[in-house]
Short mmCIF file of N, CA and C in Angstrom, two decimals:
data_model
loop_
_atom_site.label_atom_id
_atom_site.label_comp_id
_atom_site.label_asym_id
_atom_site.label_seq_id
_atom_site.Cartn_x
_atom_site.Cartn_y
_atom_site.Cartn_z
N UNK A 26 14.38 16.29 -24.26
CA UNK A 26 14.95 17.05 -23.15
C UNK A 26 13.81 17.58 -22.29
N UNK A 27 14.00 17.70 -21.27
CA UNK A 27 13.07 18.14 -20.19
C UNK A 27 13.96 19.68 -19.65
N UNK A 28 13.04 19.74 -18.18
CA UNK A 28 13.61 20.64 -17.75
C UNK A 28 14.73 19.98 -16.55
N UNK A 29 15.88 20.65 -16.61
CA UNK A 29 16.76 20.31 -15.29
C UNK A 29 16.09 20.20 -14.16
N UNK A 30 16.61 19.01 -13.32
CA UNK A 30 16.51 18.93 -11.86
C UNK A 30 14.68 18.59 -11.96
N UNK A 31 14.22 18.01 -12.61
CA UNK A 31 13.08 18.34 -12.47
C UNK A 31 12.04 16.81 -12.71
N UNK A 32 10.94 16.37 -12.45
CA UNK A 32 10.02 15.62 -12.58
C UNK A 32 8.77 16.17 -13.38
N UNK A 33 8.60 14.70 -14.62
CA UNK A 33 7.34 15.25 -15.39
C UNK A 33 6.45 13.93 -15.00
N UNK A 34 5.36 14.23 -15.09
CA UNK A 34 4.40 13.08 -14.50
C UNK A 34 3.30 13.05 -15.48
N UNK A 35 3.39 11.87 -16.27
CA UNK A 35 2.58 11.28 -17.19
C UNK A 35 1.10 10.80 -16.72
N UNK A 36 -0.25 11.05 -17.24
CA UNK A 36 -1.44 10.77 -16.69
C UNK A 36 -2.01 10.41 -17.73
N UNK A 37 -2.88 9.29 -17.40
CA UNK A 37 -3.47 9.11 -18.65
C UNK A 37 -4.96 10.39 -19.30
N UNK A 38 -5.27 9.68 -19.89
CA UNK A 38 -6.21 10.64 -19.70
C UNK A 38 -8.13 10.18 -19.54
N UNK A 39 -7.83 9.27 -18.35
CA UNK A 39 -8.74 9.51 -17.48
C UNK A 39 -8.33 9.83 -16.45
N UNK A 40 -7.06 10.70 -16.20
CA UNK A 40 -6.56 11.24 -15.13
C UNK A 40 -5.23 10.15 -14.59
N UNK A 41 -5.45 8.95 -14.52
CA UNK A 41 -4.67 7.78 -13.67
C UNK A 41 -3.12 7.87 -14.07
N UNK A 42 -2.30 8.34 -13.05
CA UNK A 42 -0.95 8.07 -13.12
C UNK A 42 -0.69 7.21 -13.88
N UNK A 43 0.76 7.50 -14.54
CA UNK A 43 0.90 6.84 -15.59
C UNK A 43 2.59 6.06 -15.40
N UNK A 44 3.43 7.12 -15.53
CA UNK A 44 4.84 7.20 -15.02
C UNK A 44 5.32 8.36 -13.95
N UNK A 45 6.28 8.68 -13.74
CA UNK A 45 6.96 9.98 -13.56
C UNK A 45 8.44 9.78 -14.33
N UNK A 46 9.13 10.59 -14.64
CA UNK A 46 10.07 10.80 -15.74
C UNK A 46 11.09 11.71 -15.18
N UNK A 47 12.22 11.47 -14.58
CA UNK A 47 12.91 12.25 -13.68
C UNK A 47 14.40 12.78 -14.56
N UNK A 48 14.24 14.27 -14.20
CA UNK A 48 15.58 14.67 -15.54
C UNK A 48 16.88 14.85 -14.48
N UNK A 49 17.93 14.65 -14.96
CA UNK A 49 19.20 15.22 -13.98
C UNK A 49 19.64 16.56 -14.64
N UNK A 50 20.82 17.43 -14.20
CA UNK A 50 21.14 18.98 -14.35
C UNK A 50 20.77 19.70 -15.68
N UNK A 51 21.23 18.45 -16.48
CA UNK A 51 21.13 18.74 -18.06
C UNK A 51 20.14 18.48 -18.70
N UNK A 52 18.97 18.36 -18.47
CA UNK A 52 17.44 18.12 -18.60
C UNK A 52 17.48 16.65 -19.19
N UNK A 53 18.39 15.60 -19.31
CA UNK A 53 17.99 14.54 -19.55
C UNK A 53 17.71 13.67 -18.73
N UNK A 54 16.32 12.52 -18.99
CA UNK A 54 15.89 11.72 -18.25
C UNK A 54 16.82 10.89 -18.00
N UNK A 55 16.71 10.54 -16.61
CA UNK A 55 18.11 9.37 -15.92
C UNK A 55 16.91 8.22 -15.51
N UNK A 56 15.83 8.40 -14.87
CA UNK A 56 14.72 7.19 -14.65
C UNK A 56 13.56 7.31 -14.85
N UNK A 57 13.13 5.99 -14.77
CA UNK A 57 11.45 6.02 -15.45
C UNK A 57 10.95 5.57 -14.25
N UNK A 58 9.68 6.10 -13.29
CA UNK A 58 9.27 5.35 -12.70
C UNK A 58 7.58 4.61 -12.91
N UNK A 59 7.84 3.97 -13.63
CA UNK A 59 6.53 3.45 -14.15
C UNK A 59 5.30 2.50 -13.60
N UNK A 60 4.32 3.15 -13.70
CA UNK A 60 3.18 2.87 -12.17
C UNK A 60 2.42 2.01 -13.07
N UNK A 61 2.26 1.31 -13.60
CA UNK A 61 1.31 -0.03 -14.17
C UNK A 61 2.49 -1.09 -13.92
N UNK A 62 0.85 -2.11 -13.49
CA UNK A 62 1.35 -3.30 -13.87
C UNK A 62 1.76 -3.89 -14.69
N UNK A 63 3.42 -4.86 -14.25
CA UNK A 63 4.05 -5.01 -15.31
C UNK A 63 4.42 -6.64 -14.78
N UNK A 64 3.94 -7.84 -15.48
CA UNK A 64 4.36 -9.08 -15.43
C UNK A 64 3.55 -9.72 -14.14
N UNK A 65 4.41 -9.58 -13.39
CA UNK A 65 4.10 -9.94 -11.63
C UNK A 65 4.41 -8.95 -10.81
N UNK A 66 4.48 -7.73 -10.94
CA UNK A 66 4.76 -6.62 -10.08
C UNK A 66 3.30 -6.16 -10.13
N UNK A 67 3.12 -5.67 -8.91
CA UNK A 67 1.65 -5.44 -8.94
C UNK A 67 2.03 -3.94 -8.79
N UNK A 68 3.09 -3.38 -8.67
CA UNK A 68 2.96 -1.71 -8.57
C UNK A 68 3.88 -1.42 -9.62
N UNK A 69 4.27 -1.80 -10.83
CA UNK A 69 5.07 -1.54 -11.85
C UNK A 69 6.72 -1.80 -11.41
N UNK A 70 7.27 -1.01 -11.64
CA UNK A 70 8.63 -0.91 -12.15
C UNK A 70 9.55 0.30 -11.80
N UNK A 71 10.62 0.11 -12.06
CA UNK A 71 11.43 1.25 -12.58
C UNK A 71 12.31 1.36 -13.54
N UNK A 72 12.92 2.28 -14.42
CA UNK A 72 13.97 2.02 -15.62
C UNK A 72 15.04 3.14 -14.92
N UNK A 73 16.12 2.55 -14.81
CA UNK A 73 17.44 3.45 -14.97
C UNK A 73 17.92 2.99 -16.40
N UNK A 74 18.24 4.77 -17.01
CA UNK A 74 18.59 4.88 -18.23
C UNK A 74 20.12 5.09 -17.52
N UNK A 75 20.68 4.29 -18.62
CA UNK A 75 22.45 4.38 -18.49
C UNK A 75 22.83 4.83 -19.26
N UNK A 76 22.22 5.40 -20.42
CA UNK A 76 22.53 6.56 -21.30
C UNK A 76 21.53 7.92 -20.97
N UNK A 77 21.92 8.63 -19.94
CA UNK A 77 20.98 9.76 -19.91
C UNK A 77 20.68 10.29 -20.97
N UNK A 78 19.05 10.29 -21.01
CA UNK A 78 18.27 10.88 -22.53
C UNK A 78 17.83 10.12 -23.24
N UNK A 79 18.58 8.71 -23.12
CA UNK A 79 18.21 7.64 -23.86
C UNK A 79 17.26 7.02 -23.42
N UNK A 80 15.98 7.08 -23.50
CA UNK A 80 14.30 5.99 -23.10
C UNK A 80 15.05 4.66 -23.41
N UNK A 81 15.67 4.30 -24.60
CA UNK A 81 15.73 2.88 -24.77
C UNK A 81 16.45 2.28 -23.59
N UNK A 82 17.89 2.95 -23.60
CA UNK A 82 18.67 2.35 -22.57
C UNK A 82 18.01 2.05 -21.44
N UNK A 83 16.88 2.34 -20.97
CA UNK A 83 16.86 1.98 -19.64
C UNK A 83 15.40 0.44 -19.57
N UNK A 84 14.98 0.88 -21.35
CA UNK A 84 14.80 -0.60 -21.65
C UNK A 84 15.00 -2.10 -21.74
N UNK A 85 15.95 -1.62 -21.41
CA UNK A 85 16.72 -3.41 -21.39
C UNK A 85 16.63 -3.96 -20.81
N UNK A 86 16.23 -5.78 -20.64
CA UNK A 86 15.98 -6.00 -19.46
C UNK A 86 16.57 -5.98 -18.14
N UNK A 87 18.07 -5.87 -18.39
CA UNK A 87 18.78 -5.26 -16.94
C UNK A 87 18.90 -3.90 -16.33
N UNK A 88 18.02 -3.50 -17.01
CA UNK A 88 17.64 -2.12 -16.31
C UNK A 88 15.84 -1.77 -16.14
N UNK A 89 15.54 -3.09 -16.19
CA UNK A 89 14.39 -3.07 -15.18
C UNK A 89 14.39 -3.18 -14.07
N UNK A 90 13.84 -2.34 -13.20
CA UNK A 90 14.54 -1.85 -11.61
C UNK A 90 12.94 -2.69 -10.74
N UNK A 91 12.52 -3.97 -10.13
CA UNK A 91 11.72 -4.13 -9.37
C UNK A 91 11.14 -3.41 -8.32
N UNK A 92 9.31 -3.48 -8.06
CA UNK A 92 9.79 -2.03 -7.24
C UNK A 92 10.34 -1.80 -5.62
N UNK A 93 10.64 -2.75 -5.47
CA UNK A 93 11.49 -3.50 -3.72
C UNK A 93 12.57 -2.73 -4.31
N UNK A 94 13.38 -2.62 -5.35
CA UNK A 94 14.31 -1.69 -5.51
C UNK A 94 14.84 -0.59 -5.66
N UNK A 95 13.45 0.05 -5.88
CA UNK A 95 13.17 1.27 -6.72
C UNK A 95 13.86 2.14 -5.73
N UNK A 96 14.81 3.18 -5.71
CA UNK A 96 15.74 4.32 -4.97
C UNK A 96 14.32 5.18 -3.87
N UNK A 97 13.60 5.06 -2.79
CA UNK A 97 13.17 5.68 -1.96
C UNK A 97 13.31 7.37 -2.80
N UNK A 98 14.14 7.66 -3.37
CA UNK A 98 13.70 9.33 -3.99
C UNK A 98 12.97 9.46 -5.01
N UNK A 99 12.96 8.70 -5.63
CA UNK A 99 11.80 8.68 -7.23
C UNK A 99 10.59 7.88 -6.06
N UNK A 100 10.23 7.51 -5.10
CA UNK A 100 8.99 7.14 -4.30
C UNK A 100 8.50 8.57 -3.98
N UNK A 101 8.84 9.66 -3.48
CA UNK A 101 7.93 10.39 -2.90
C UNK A 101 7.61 11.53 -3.65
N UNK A 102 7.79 10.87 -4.89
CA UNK A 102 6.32 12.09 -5.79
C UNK A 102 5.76 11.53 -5.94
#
């Protein structure tokens, strides 16, 4: 659980963005927006979890979100 309404932002630790991790009202994560390269995406990804809270769910491969798709609101953090 996170905090409601809220964004946590994963760094590695040489500093370099990692993800951001976006919670809805009830502090569970609804998307992943994940900033490494992944396959042939040269700017990563995104995961919509369809079980809010659930990391796996948004594992699957149909909820790998390309990032031409990615929702413009998880872009501007």
């Amino acid at each position: 659980m996170g905090t409601p309404n809220s964004v946590y932002k994963y760094v590695g630790s040489d500093g370099t963005p990692v993800s951001n991790y976006f919670y809805n009202s009830n502090g569970k994560v609804i998307f992943q927006l994940d900033l490494q390269k992944h396959d042939s995406w040269d700017f990563g990804h995104g995961h919509i979890m369809t079980t809010p809270g659930n990391l796996g769910s948004g594992h699957i491969p149909t909820n790998h979100i390309p990032p031409i798709l990615v929702p413009y609101k998880y872009l501007s953090y």
